[in-house]
Tab-separated table of C-alpha atoms and ligand atoms in Angstrom:
chain	number	residue	atom	x	y	z
A	1	MET	CA	-33.329	-74.785	-53.624
A	2	SER	CA	-34.873	-78.212	-53.786
A	3	HIS	CA	-33.429	-81.152	-51.856
A	4	THR	CA	-34.581	-84.422	-50.406
A	5	ARG	CA	-35.731	-82.819	-47.141
A	6	SER	CA	-35.091	-79.105	-46.878
A	7	THR	CA	-38.341	-77.177	-46.669
A	8	TYR	CA	-37.428	-75.640	-43.308
A	9	THR	CA	-34.140	-74.063	-44.417
A	10	ASP	CA	-35.574	-73.217	-47.851
A	11	ALA	CA	-38.310	-71.203	-46.167
A	12	CYS	CA	-35.890	-69.103	-44.116
A	13	ALA	CA	-33.158	-68.917	-46.803
A	14	PHE	CA	-30.839	-70.249	-44.149
A	15	TYR	CA	-27.831	-70.766	-46.424
A	16	GLY	CA	-28.061	-67.378	-48.156
A	17	HIS	CA	-26.701	-67.493	-51.696
A	18	SER	CA	-25.026	-70.879	-51.131
A	19	SER	CA	-26.420	-74.367	-51.083
A	20	PRO	CA	-25.538	-76.690	-48.205
A	21	ARG	CA	-23.864	-79.106	-50.622
A	22	ASN	CA	-21.685	-76.304	-51.980
A	23	LEU	CA	-20.784	-75.208	-48.467
A	24	ALA	CA	-19.872	-78.787	-47.543
A	25	ASP	CA	-17.689	-79.044	-50.663
A	26	ALA	CA	-16.034	-75.699	-50.124
A	27	TRP	CA	-15.400	-75.860	-46.375
A	28	GLY	CA	-15.424	-79.584	-45.641
A	29	THR	CA	-17.502	-81.398	-43.043
A	30	PRO	CA	-18.359	-81.518	-40.225
A	31	LEU	CA	-19.192	-77.837	-40.483
A	32	TYR	CA	-21.134	-75.488	-38.238
A	33	VAL	CA	-23.086	-72.927	-40.258
A	34	TYR	CA	-24.718	-69.914	-38.594
A	35	ASN	CA	-27.156	-67.401	-40.033
A	36	GLU	CA	-26.616	-63.794	-38.945
A	37	ASN	CA	-30.111	-62.661	-39.800
A	38	LEU	CA	-31.697	-65.316	-37.565
A	39	LEU	CA	-29.291	-64.504	-34.743
A	40	ARG	CA	-30.198	-60.829	-34.871
A	41	GLN	CA	-33.907	-61.670	-35.001
A	42	ARG	CA	-33.641	-63.699	-31.793
A	43	CYS	CA	-31.705	-60.967	-30.019
A	44	ARG	CA	-34.372	-58.421	-30.983
A	45	GLU	CA	-37.203	-60.677	-29.934
A	46	LEU	CA	-35.637	-61.111	-26.491
A	47	LYS	CA	-34.803	-57.422	-26.093
A	48	GLY	CA	-38.417	-56.684	-26.972
A	49	LEU	CA	-39.847	-58.788	-24.144
A	50	SER	CA	-40.051	-55.745	-21.906
A	51	SER	CA	-39.730	-52.012	-22.399
A	52	HIS	CA	-38.980	-51.487	-18.718
A	53	PRO	CA	-35.968	-49.120	-18.662
A	54	GLY	CA	-34.026	-51.449	-16.364
A	55	PHE	CA	-34.629	-54.566	-18.454
A	56	ASN	CA	-31.810	-56.211	-20.351
A	57	VAL	CA	-30.825	-59.551	-21.790
A	58	ASN	CA	-27.703	-61.117	-20.351
A	59	TYR	CA	-26.638	-63.691	-22.961
A	60	SER	CA	-25.229	-66.811	-21.339
A	61	ILE	CA	-22.236	-67.542	-23.519
A	62	LYS	CA	-21.863	-71.177	-22.492
A	63	ALA	CA	-24.334	-71.911	-25.294
A	64	ASN	CA	-21.943	-70.565	-27.920
A	65	ALA	CA	-18.877	-68.453	-27.279
A	66	ASN	CA	-17.630	-67.750	-30.795
A	67	PRO	CA	-16.431	-64.112	-30.647
A	68	ALA	CA	-17.848	-63.319	-34.094
A	69	LEU	CA	-21.316	-64.238	-32.851
A	70	LEU	CA	-20.679	-62.422	-29.573
A	71	ARG	CA	-19.816	-59.256	-31.521
A	72	ILE	CA	-23.175	-59.391	-33.289
A	73	ILE	CA	-24.927	-60.011	-29.993
A	74	ARG	CA	-23.143	-56.968	-28.538
A	75	GLU	CA	-24.216	-54.842	-31.513
A	76	GLU	CA	-27.792	-55.854	-30.711
A	77	GLY	CA	-27.371	-54.371	-27.234
A	78	LEU	CA	-27.221	-57.501	-25.111
A	79	VAL	CA	-24.796	-57.912	-22.232
A	80	VAL	CA	-23.103	-61.209	-21.342
A	81	ASP	CA	-22.244	-63.553	-18.535
A	82	ALA	CA	-19.100	-65.595	-17.954
A	83	MET	CA	-18.578	-68.510	-15.667
A	84	SER	CA	-14.899	-69.217	-16.179
A	85	PRO	CA	-11.771	-67.259	-17.050
A	86	GLY	CA	-12.061	-68.719	-20.566
A	87	GLU	CA	-15.546	-67.290	-21.021
A	88	LEU	CA	-14.350	-63.936	-19.668
A	89	TYR	CA	-11.599	-64.001	-22.252
A	90	MET	CA	-14.071	-64.698	-25.084
A	91	ASP	CA	-16.300	-61.845	-23.882
A	92	GLU	CA	-13.317	-59.528	-23.931
A	93	LEU	CA	-12.197	-60.709	-27.371
A	94	ALA	CA	-15.630	-59.729	-28.630
A	95	GLY	CA	-15.275	-56.241	-27.177
A	96	PHE	CA	-17.446	-56.465	-24.069
A	97	THR	CA	-16.218	-54.158	-21.291
A	98	PRO	CA	-16.186	-55.249	-17.620
A	99	GLN	CA	-19.321	-53.150	-17.084
A	100	GLU	CA	-21.121	-55.401	-19.610
A	101	ILE	CA	-20.106	-58.704	-18.005
A	102	VAL	CA	-21.603	-60.473	-15.008
A	103	TYR	CA	-19.551	-63.368	-13.707
A	104	ILE	CA	-21.807	-66.221	-12.545
A	105	SER	CA	-19.469	-68.508	-10.643
A	106	ASN	CA	-19.833	-72.061	-9.448
A	107	ASN	CA	-17.093	-73.632	-7.334
A	108	ASN	CA	-14.385	-71.319	-8.597
A	109	SER	CA	-10.848	-71.219	-7.216
A	110	GLU	CA	-9.517	-68.236	-5.320
A	111	GLU	CA	-7.447	-67.267	-8.325
A	112	GLU	CA	-10.450	-67.485	-10.678
A	113	LEU	CA	-12.583	-65.337	-8.395
A	114	HIS	CA	-9.774	-62.826	-8.152
A	115	THR	CA	-9.627	-62.622	-11.962
A	116	ALA	CA	-13.397	-62.272	-12.150
A	117	LEU	CA	-13.429	-59.439	-9.608
A	118	THR	CA	-11.125	-57.288	-11.667
A	119	ARG	CA	-12.739	-57.956	-15.041
A	120	SER	CA	-16.503	-57.991	-14.535
A	121	ARG	CA	-19.218	-55.731	-13.213
A	122	LEU	CA	-20.352	-58.153	-10.537
A	123	VAL	CA	-19.434	-61.622	-9.350
A	124	SER	CA	-22.226	-63.974	-8.343
A	125	VAL	CA	-21.452	-66.650	-5.762
A	126	ASP	CA	-23.690	-69.613	-5.115
A	127	SER	CA	-22.584	-71.010	-1.771
A	128	LEU	CA	-21.842	-69.624	1.670
A	129	ALA	CA	-18.302	-70.960	1.344
A	130	GLN	CA	-17.725	-68.980	-1.859
A	131	LEU	CA	-19.345	-65.895	-0.345
A	132	ASP	CA	-16.908	-66.205	2.531
A	133	LEU	CA	-13.994	-66.556	0.097
A	134	LEU	CA	-15.131	-63.576	-1.960
A	135	GLY	CA	-15.480	-61.526	1.227
A	136	ARG	CA	-11.889	-62.352	2.164
A	137	LEU	CA	-10.685	-61.493	-1.339
A	138	ASN	CA	-12.627	-58.259	-1.665
A	139	PRO	CA	-13.711	-56.852	1.724
A	140	GLY	CA	-15.899	-53.775	1.367
A	141	GLY	CA	-16.703	-54.742	-2.236
A	142	LYS	CA	-19.844	-55.691	-4.127
A	143	VAL	CA	-21.301	-59.151	-4.526
A	144	MET	CA	-24.191	-60.897	-6.239
A	145	VAL	CA	-25.748	-63.917	-4.535
A	146	ARG	CA	-27.361	-66.797	-6.403
A	147	PHE	CA	-30.407	-68.250	-4.724
A	148	ASN	CA	-32.061	-71.577	-5.313
A	149	PRO	CA	-35.774	-70.904	-5.811
A	150	GLY	CA	-36.690	-74.520	-5.147
A	151	ILE	CA	-38.527	-74.615	-8.497
A	152	GLY	CA	-36.671	-76.431	-11.254
A	153	ALA	CA	-37.442	-76.925	-14.943
A	154	GLY	CA	-35.674	-78.428	-17.898
A	155	HIS	CA	-35.618	-81.020	-20.660
A	156	HIS	CA	-33.501	-83.514	-18.710
A	157	ALA	CA	-32.520	-84.107	-15.065
A	158	LYS	CA	-28.971	-83.099	-15.958
A	159	VAL	CA	-30.001	-79.542	-16.839
A	160	ILE	CA	-32.460	-78.738	-14.034
A	161	THR	CA	-30.532	-76.303	-11.895
A	162	ALA	CA	-32.862	-75.506	-9.036
A	163	GLY	CA	-34.608	-77.533	-6.381
A	164	LYS	CA	-33.023	-79.769	-3.744
A	165	ALA	CA	-31.516	-82.239	-6.207
A	166	THR	CA	-28.966	-79.833	-7.654
A	167	LYS	CA	-25.646	-78.358	-6.581
A	168	PHE	CA	-26.624	-74.770	-7.400
A	169	GLY	CA	-27.571	-71.748	-5.360
A	170	ILE	CA	-28.090	-70.843	-1.739
A	171	SER	CA	-31.444	-71.773	-0.289
A	172	ALA	CA	-33.686	-69.062	1.122
A	173	ASP	CA	-33.370	-70.773	4.553
A	174	SER	CA	-29.778	-69.575	4.670
A	175	LEU	CA	-30.554	-65.872	4.256
A	176	HIS	CA	-29.361	-65.098	7.770
A	177	ASP	CA	-26.020	-66.746	7.125
A	178	VAL	CA	-25.746	-64.634	3.971
A	179	PHE	CA	-26.413	-61.458	5.963
A	180	ALA	CA	-23.826	-62.484	8.578
A	181	LEU	CA	-21.175	-62.868	5.889
A	182	LEU	CA	-22.155	-59.574	4.229
A	183	ASP	CA	-21.712	-57.962	7.640
A	184	ARG	CA	-18.456	-59.687	8.427
A	185	TYR	CA	-16.800	-58.487	5.239
A	186	ASN	CA	-18.718	-55.236	4.891
A	187	LEU	CA	-19.976	-56.375	1.475
A	188	THR	CA	-22.623	-54.625	-0.588
A	189	LEU	CA	-25.312	-56.958	-1.875
A	190	ALA	CA	-25.419	-55.484	-5.380
A	191	GLY	CA	-27.253	-58.308	-7.109
A	192	VAL	CA	-29.319	-61.444	-6.719
A	193	ASN	CA	-29.734	-64.145	-9.329
A	194	GLN	CA	-31.122	-67.594	-10.013
A	195	HIS	CA	-31.493	-70.060	-12.856
A	196	ILE	CA	-34.179	-72.742	-12.771
A	197	GLY	CA	-32.887	-74.933	-15.583
A	198	SER	CA	-32.687	-75.257	-19.297
A	199	LEU	CA	-35.478	-75.576	-21.850
A	200	PHE	CA	-38.955	-74.891	-20.661
A	201	MET	CA	-41.717	-74.473	-23.254
A	202	GLU	CA	-44.290	-72.818	-20.995
A	203	ALA	CA	-43.991	-69.572	-19.081
A	204	GLU	CA	-45.443	-70.732	-15.753
A	205	SER	CA	-42.426	-72.111	-13.909
A	206	TYR	CA	-40.228	-69.214	-15.014
A	207	LEU	CA	-42.751	-66.630	-13.863
A	208	ALA	CA	-43.352	-68.487	-10.589
A	209	ALA	CA	-39.612	-68.571	-9.954
A	210	ALA	CA	-39.368	-64.872	-10.834
A	211	ASP	CA	-42.035	-64.189	-8.218
A	212	PHE	CA	-40.055	-66.224	-5.734
A	213	LEU	CA	-36.972	-64.068	-6.295
A	214	LEU	CA	-38.938	-60.827	-6.045
A	215	HIS	CA	-40.523	-61.965	-2.767
A	216	LEU	CA	-37.133	-62.971	-1.491
A	217	VAL	CA	-35.785	-59.502	-2.286
A	218	GLU	CA	-38.728	-57.987	-0.406
A	219	SER	CA	-37.699	-59.972	2.657
A	220	ILE	CA	-34.143	-58.596	2.641
A	221	PRO	CA	-33.653	-55.870	5.248
A	222	SER	CA	-33.552	-52.445	3.596
A	223	GLN	CA	-29.908	-51.748	4.538
A	224	TRP	CA	-28.967	-54.401	1.968
A	225	ARG	CA	-31.997	-54.331	-0.288
A	226	GLN	CA	-31.544	-50.691	-1.258
A	227	GLU	CA	-28.111	-51.411	-2.710
A	228	ILE	CA	-29.343	-54.051	-5.165
A	229	GLU	CA	-28.681	-52.968	-8.738
A	230	ILE	CA	-29.304	-56.222	-10.655
A	231	ILE	CA	-32.031	-58.831	-10.253
A	232	ASP	CA	-31.251	-61.641	-12.687
A	233	PHE	CA	-33.959	-64.269	-13.217
A	234	GLY	CA	-31.841	-66.677	-15.264
A	235	GLY	CA	-32.409	-68.341	-18.609
A	236	GLY	CA	-33.879	-71.614	-19.835
A	237	PHE	CA	-36.199	-70.362	-22.607
A	238	GLY	CA	-36.899	-73.324	-24.859
A	239	ILE	CA	-36.945	-73.590	-28.634
A	240	PRO	CA	-38.981	-76.071	-30.699
A	241	TYR	CA	-36.558	-78.792	-31.799
A	242	HIS	CA	-39.253	-80.763	-33.643
A	243	LYS	CA	-39.280	-78.447	-36.646
A	244	TYR	CA	-40.799	-80.959	-39.074
A	245	GLU	CA	-43.692	-81.683	-36.725
A	246	GLN	CA	-44.520	-77.988	-36.394
A	247	GLN	CA	-43.896	-78.083	-32.641
A	248	PRO	CA	-45.392	-74.889	-31.189
A	249	ARG	CA	-43.008	-72.208	-29.988
A	250	LEU	CA	-42.781	-70.981	-26.433
A	251	ASP	CA	-45.296	-68.131	-26.369
A	252	MET	CA	-42.833	-65.268	-25.965
A	253	PRO	CA	-45.319	-62.402	-26.450
A	254	ASP	CA	-47.406	-63.841	-23.600
A	255	LEU	CA	-44.377	-64.490	-21.400
A	256	GLY	CA	-43.037	-61.016	-22.155
A	257	ALA	CA	-46.336	-59.296	-21.393
A	258	ARG	CA	-46.721	-61.064	-18.056
A	259	PHE	CA	-43.089	-60.580	-17.128
A	260	HIS	CA	-43.157	-56.900	-18.067
A	261	ALA	CA	-46.318	-56.301	-16.048
A	262	ARG	CA	-44.787	-58.025	-13.026
A	263	ILE	CA	-41.481	-56.154	-12.991
A	264	THR	CA	-43.107	-52.819	-13.773
A	265	GLN	CA	-45.614	-53.156	-10.971
A	266	TRP	CA	-43.017	-54.491	-8.545
A	267	SER	CA	-40.439	-51.787	-9.185
A	268	LYS	CA	-43.084	-49.087	-8.688
A	269	GLN	CA	-44.287	-50.713	-5.507
A	270	GLN	CA	-40.776	-51.151	-4.123
A	271	GLY	CA	-39.216	-47.986	-5.483
A	272	TYR	CA	-36.620	-50.158	-7.228
A	273	VAL	CA	-34.602	-48.360	-9.905
A	274	GLY	CA	-32.083	-51.077	-10.768
A	275	HIS	CA	-31.854	-53.622	-13.586
A	276	PHE	CA	-33.842	-56.737	-14.343
A	277	PHE	CA	-31.911	-59.300	-16.350
A	278	ILE	CA	-32.941	-62.461	-18.065
A	279	GLU	CA	-30.098	-64.833	-18.907
A	280	PRO	CA	-30.879	-66.944	-21.960
A	281	GLY	CA	-28.286	-68.968	-23.799
A	282	ARG	CA	-30.092	-71.455	-26.027
A	283	TYR	CA	-32.845	-69.102	-27.174
A	284	VAL	CA	-30.329	-66.648	-28.590
A	285	VAL	CA	-28.224	-69.034	-30.667
A	286	ALA	CA	-29.796	-72.499	-31.070
A	287	GLU	CA	-31.873	-71.846	-34.164
A	288	CYS	CA	-29.274	-69.807	-36.032
A	289	GLY	CA	-26.924	-72.826	-36.185
A	290	ILE	CA	-26.952	-75.971	-38.330
A	291	LEU	CA	-24.351	-78.713	-38.302
A	292	LEU	CA	-23.513	-80.117	-41.723
A	293	GLY	CA	-22.097	-83.617	-42.095
A	294	ARG	CA	-21.556	-86.152	-44.822
A	295	VAL	CA	-22.717	-89.723	-45.168
A	296	HIS	CA	-19.768	-92.062	-45.727
A	297	ALA	CA	-21.257	-95.537	-45.369
A	298	VAL	CA	-24.694	-97.088	-45.010
A	299	LYS	CA	-25.268	-100.629	-43.796
A	300	ASN	CA	-27.780	-102.966	-42.235
A	301	ASN	CA	-26.885	-104.825	-39.051
A	302	GLY	CA	-29.636	-107.344	-38.446
A	303	ASP	CA	-32.846	-105.399	-38.877
A	304	LYS	CA	-31.280	-102.017	-38.163
A	305	ARG	CA	-30.130	-99.587	-40.791
A	306	TYR	CA	-27.081	-97.510	-39.870
A	307	VAL	CA	-26.275	-94.334	-41.717
A	308	GLY	CA	-22.587	-93.749	-41.014
A	309	THR	CA	-21.539	-90.082	-40.991
A	310	ASP	CA	-18.719	-87.817	-39.863
A	311	LEU	CA	-21.009	-86.436	-37.134
A	312	GLY	CA	-19.581	-88.173	-34.087
A	313	PHE	CA	-20.530	-87.118	-30.578
A	314	ASN	CA	-17.301	-85.173	-30.434
A	315	VAL	CA	-19.002	-82.530	-32.628
A	316	LEU	CA	-22.524	-82.669	-31.153
A	317	VAL	CA	-22.884	-84.442	-27.820
A	318	ARG	CA	-26.472	-83.472	-26.935
A	319	PRO	CA	-28.192	-86.595	-28.317
A	320	VAL	CA	-25.765	-88.893	-26.495
A	321	MET	CA	-25.702	-86.899	-23.292
A	322	TYR	CA	-29.389	-86.027	-22.894
A	323	ASP	CA	-31.180	-88.152	-25.486
A	324	ALA	CA	-31.809	-84.800	-27.118
A	325	PHE	CA	-33.799	-84.608	-30.350
A	326	HIS	CA	-32.492	-82.680	-33.340
A	327	ASP	CA	-34.375	-82.612	-36.605
A	328	VAL	CA	-32.483	-83.577	-39.730
A	329	GLU	CA	-32.489	-82.263	-43.268
A	330	ILE	CA	-31.179	-84.340	-46.144
A	331	TYR	CA	-29.404	-82.737	-49.058
A	332	GLY	CA	-29.143	-85.385	-51.754
A	333	ALA	CA	-27.327	-85.050	-55.044
A	334	SER	CA	-30.663	-85.164	-56.886
A	335	ASP	CA	-34.262	-84.330	-56.060
A	336	ALA	CA	-35.464	-87.902	-56.667
A	337	LEU	CA	-38.282	-88.806	-54.301
A	338	ARG	CA	-37.239	-91.243	-51.568
A	339	ALA	CA	-39.600	-93.251	-49.423
A	340	PRO	CA	-39.311	-92.862	-45.650
A	341	ILE	CA	-37.701	-95.770	-43.804
A	342	ARG	CA	-36.550	-96.350	-40.236
A	343	GLN	CA	-32.895	-95.342	-39.807
A	344	ASN	CA	-30.157	-94.720	-37.259
A	345	ILE	CA	-27.756	-91.895	-37.980
A	346	VAL	CA	-24.444	-92.607	-36.305
A	347	GLY	CA	-21.019	-90.971	-36.142
A	348	ASN	CA	-17.434	-92.084	-36.512
A	349	ILE	CA	-16.503	-92.453	-32.837
A	350	CYS	CA	-15.429	-95.772	-31.359
A	351	GLU	CA	-18.412	-96.219	-29.051
A	352	SER	CA	-21.666	-97.964	-29.792
A	353	GLY	CA	-23.510	-95.118	-28.061
A	354	ASP	CA	-22.394	-92.740	-30.806
A	355	ILE	CA	-25.933	-92.325	-32.125
A	356	LEU	CA	-27.139	-88.955	-33.311
A	357	VAL	CA	-30.593	-90.103	-34.402
A	358	GLY	CA	-32.065	-93.393	-33.249
A	359	GLU	CA	-34.662	-95.439	-35.171
A	360	ARG	CA	-36.314	-92.479	-36.880
A	361	MET	CA	-38.505	-92.562	-40.008
A	362	LEU	CA	-36.759	-90.400	-42.595
A	363	PRO	CA	-36.478	-90.426	-46.380
A	364	GLU	CA	-33.930	-93.079	-47.300
A	365	ILE	CA	-30.455	-91.648	-46.764
A	366	THR	CA	-27.642	-92.790	-49.054
A	367	THR	CA	-23.872	-92.503	-49.223
A	368	GLY	CA	-22.763	-89.079	-50.444
A	369	ASP	CA	-25.747	-87.242	-48.978
A	370	VAL	CA	-25.055	-84.154	-46.917
A	371	LEU	CA	-27.083	-83.923	-43.705
A	372	GLY	CA	-28.098	-80.785	-41.836
A	373	ILE	CA	-28.641	-81.185	-38.112
A	374	LEU	CA	-31.019	-78.396	-37.183
A	375	ASP	CA	-30.952	-76.167	-34.105
A	376	ALA	CA	-27.330	-76.960	-33.383
A	377	GLY	CA	-26.211	-73.407	-32.586
A	378	ALA	CA	-26.513	-73.813	-28.818
A	379	TYR	CA	-24.418	-76.303	-26.864
A	380	GLY	CA	-23.138	-77.700	-30.142
A	381	PHE	CA	-19.680	-76.387	-30.867
A	382	SER	CA	-19.292	-75.185	-27.270
A	383	MET	CA	-19.553	-78.790	-26.006
A	384	SER	CA	-17.432	-80.324	-28.765
A	385	SER	CA	-14.231	-82.188	-27.994
A	386	ASN	CA	-11.203	-83.870	-29.515
A	387	TYR	CA	-12.292	-87.352	-28.451
A	388	ASN	CA	-10.707	-90.039	-30.633
A	389	GLN	CA	-8.299	-87.232	-31.594
A	390	ARG	CA	-10.869	-85.882	-34.038
A	391	LEU	CA	-10.464	-82.264	-35.085
A	392	ARG	CA	-13.008	-79.679	-34.068
A	393	PRO	CA	-14.921	-78.430	-37.120
A	394	ALA	CA	-14.829	-75.041	-38.808
A	395	GLU	CA	-17.606	-72.525	-38.189
A	396	ILE	CA	-18.952	-70.236	-40.872
A	397	LEU	CA	-21.432	-67.413	-40.762
A	398	ILE	CA	-23.889	-66.583	-43.525
A	399	ASP	CA	-23.774	-62.812	-43.289
A	400	LEU	CA	-26.567	-60.335	-43.969
A	401	ASP	CA	-25.603	-60.314	-47.666
A	402	GLY	CA	-26.057	-64.079	-47.802
A	403	GLN	CA	-22.311	-64.700	-48.112
A	404	PRO	CA	-20.374	-67.286	-46.069
A	405	GLN	CA	-17.603	-65.944	-43.802
A	406	CYS	CA	-15.236	-68.190	-41.875
A	407	ILE	CA	-15.498	-67.407	-38.157
A	408	ARG	CA	-13.353	-70.294	-36.968
A	409	ARG	CA	-11.018	-72.413	-39.042
A	410	ARG	CA	-11.064	-76.176	-38.837
A	411	GLU	CA	-8.478	-77.551	-36.443
A	412	THR	CA	-5.373	-79.196	-37.825
A	413	LEU	CA	-3.323	-82.130	-36.612
A	414	GLU	CA	-0.784	-79.598	-35.321
A	415	ASP	CA	-3.500	-78.145	-33.086
A	416	LEU	CA	-3.792	-81.555	-31.458
A	417	ALA	CA	-0.100	-81.469	-30.559
A	418	ARG	CA	-0.066	-77.844	-29.360
A	419	CYS	CA	0.010	-78.547	-25.647
A	420	PHE	CA	2.665	-81.229	-25.493
A	421	PRO	CA	6.168	-80.238	-24.426
A	422	THR	CA	8.509	-80.288	-27.402
A	423	ALA	CA	11.207	-82.929	-27.235
B	501	LIG	N1	-27.592	-69.061	-16.571
B	501	LIG	C1	-27.025	-70.060	-15.884
B	501	LIG	C2	-26.553	-69.825	-14.543
B	501	LIG	C3	-26.926	-71.340	-16.468
B	501	LIG	O1	-26.385	-72.329	-15.780
B	501	LIG	C4	-27.400	-71.533	-17.782
B	501	LIG	C5	-27.287	-72.847	-18.431
B	501	LIG	C6	-27.976	-70.447	-18.465
B	501	LIG	C7	-28.067	-69.222	-17.817
B	501	LIG	C8	-28.503	-70.541	-19.869
B	501	LIG	O2	-29.505	-71.489	-19.976
B	501	LIG	P1	-30.304	-71.652	-21.359
B	501	LIG	O3	-31.068	-70.394	-21.609
B	501	LIG	O4	-29.305	-71.893	-22.427
B	501	LIG	O5	-31.194	-72.816	-21.167
B	501	LIG	N2	-25.922	-78.393	-22.307
B	501	LIG	C9	-27.352	-78.414	-22.053
B	501	LIG	C10	-27.823	-77.135	-21.407
B	501	LIG	C11	-27.056	-76.819	-20.149
B	501	LIG	C12	-27.432	-75.502	-19.548
B	501	LIG	C13	-26.512	-75.122	-18.445
B	501	LIG	N3	-26.778	-73.857	-17.857
B	501	LIG	C14	-28.078	-78.716	-23.353
B	501	LIG	O6	-27.418	-78.868	-24.383
B	501	LIG	O7	-29.297	-78.822	-23.372
């Protein structure tokens, strides 16, 4: 397939037997398109990071909770997390059993924790107050405790989840208070977990934080330590968003080799026979998803060129929320060569901050073009909204035969009215 700017998706046959323009015509835009082959590849790559018998990948479904994708992820042998009753429900819709779900809570209500206790393998709490609540709800039961390793990492301050400047986790200084609560409610410490933040491109901080957690476990008195069945190091594995600049990938073989060596040596040394989890979200799904949109109007305001599309921040909020970069492909009606010019790609939302791509040199985009926003599979649809009463888009999956399958229909106006009491 030859388009104005499409060498990346051409090379991986992203759209199977369809072309993006045909998909946009057939299914309408905005449209999330996922590629099953790429999704399975990522799952296998992550599962292959370590051959330690206790190692597994706990997919963090906040990145994308479509049950059709979750079913594929389950087929690939991953387990899943949940952090709300809604996520639990999606896990269950996809066929995950309670034994395959870890509930990683943050400031949950008593009722939510109660739900989580009955429908997941383990519930992680990340404050003394929630540990106390869980103890009252489930005396004599099992619990997982989330620690704050004091080492954070991430692409933006809003997604760094460890260190003093975040709301997450219990600090290692409070270990004695944790033990006191375990004692008070006769709880079994069945797991420990952490998450340093989202999107690191080098292994160092992750491995340093993993060491922190292993040392912390060593310092837990054996009466509790020997009951631990899951040590979960969290997610945050980054993907290269700058596809057209050949941004290097996170070196997964290197990370995997070092991680594997560490957990293998540690479990031997400690006689640990439980599980080691990693908890990636983005790495699993980001690259298998592309958001298609259509250009409706192009104009110049002063010296700025605005390419007006149907890709408002209600469908992809990452650029507006984190100044996140997504590469863009351009699927024009013809292959005519177009010179690069500086452009802003904007959406259809009533806010001047509704900018998907700011002042970027790209081949000249014109009305009628279809655009592909790359690496939109993670935190794309899952963070979408009905702002301006826009409808959430459809999602389709290019299956292993290269055929498009609808995995979520586009919303309708009736969907917008669903929750209002009828007159
Ligand atoms: N585990 C926990 C406890 C988390 O809070 C998160 C993400 C993950 C795992 C998965 O992290 P990942 O591997 O996807 O980096 N909306 C932001 C990312 C927010 C991440 C929140 N927590 C974005 O679009 O960049």
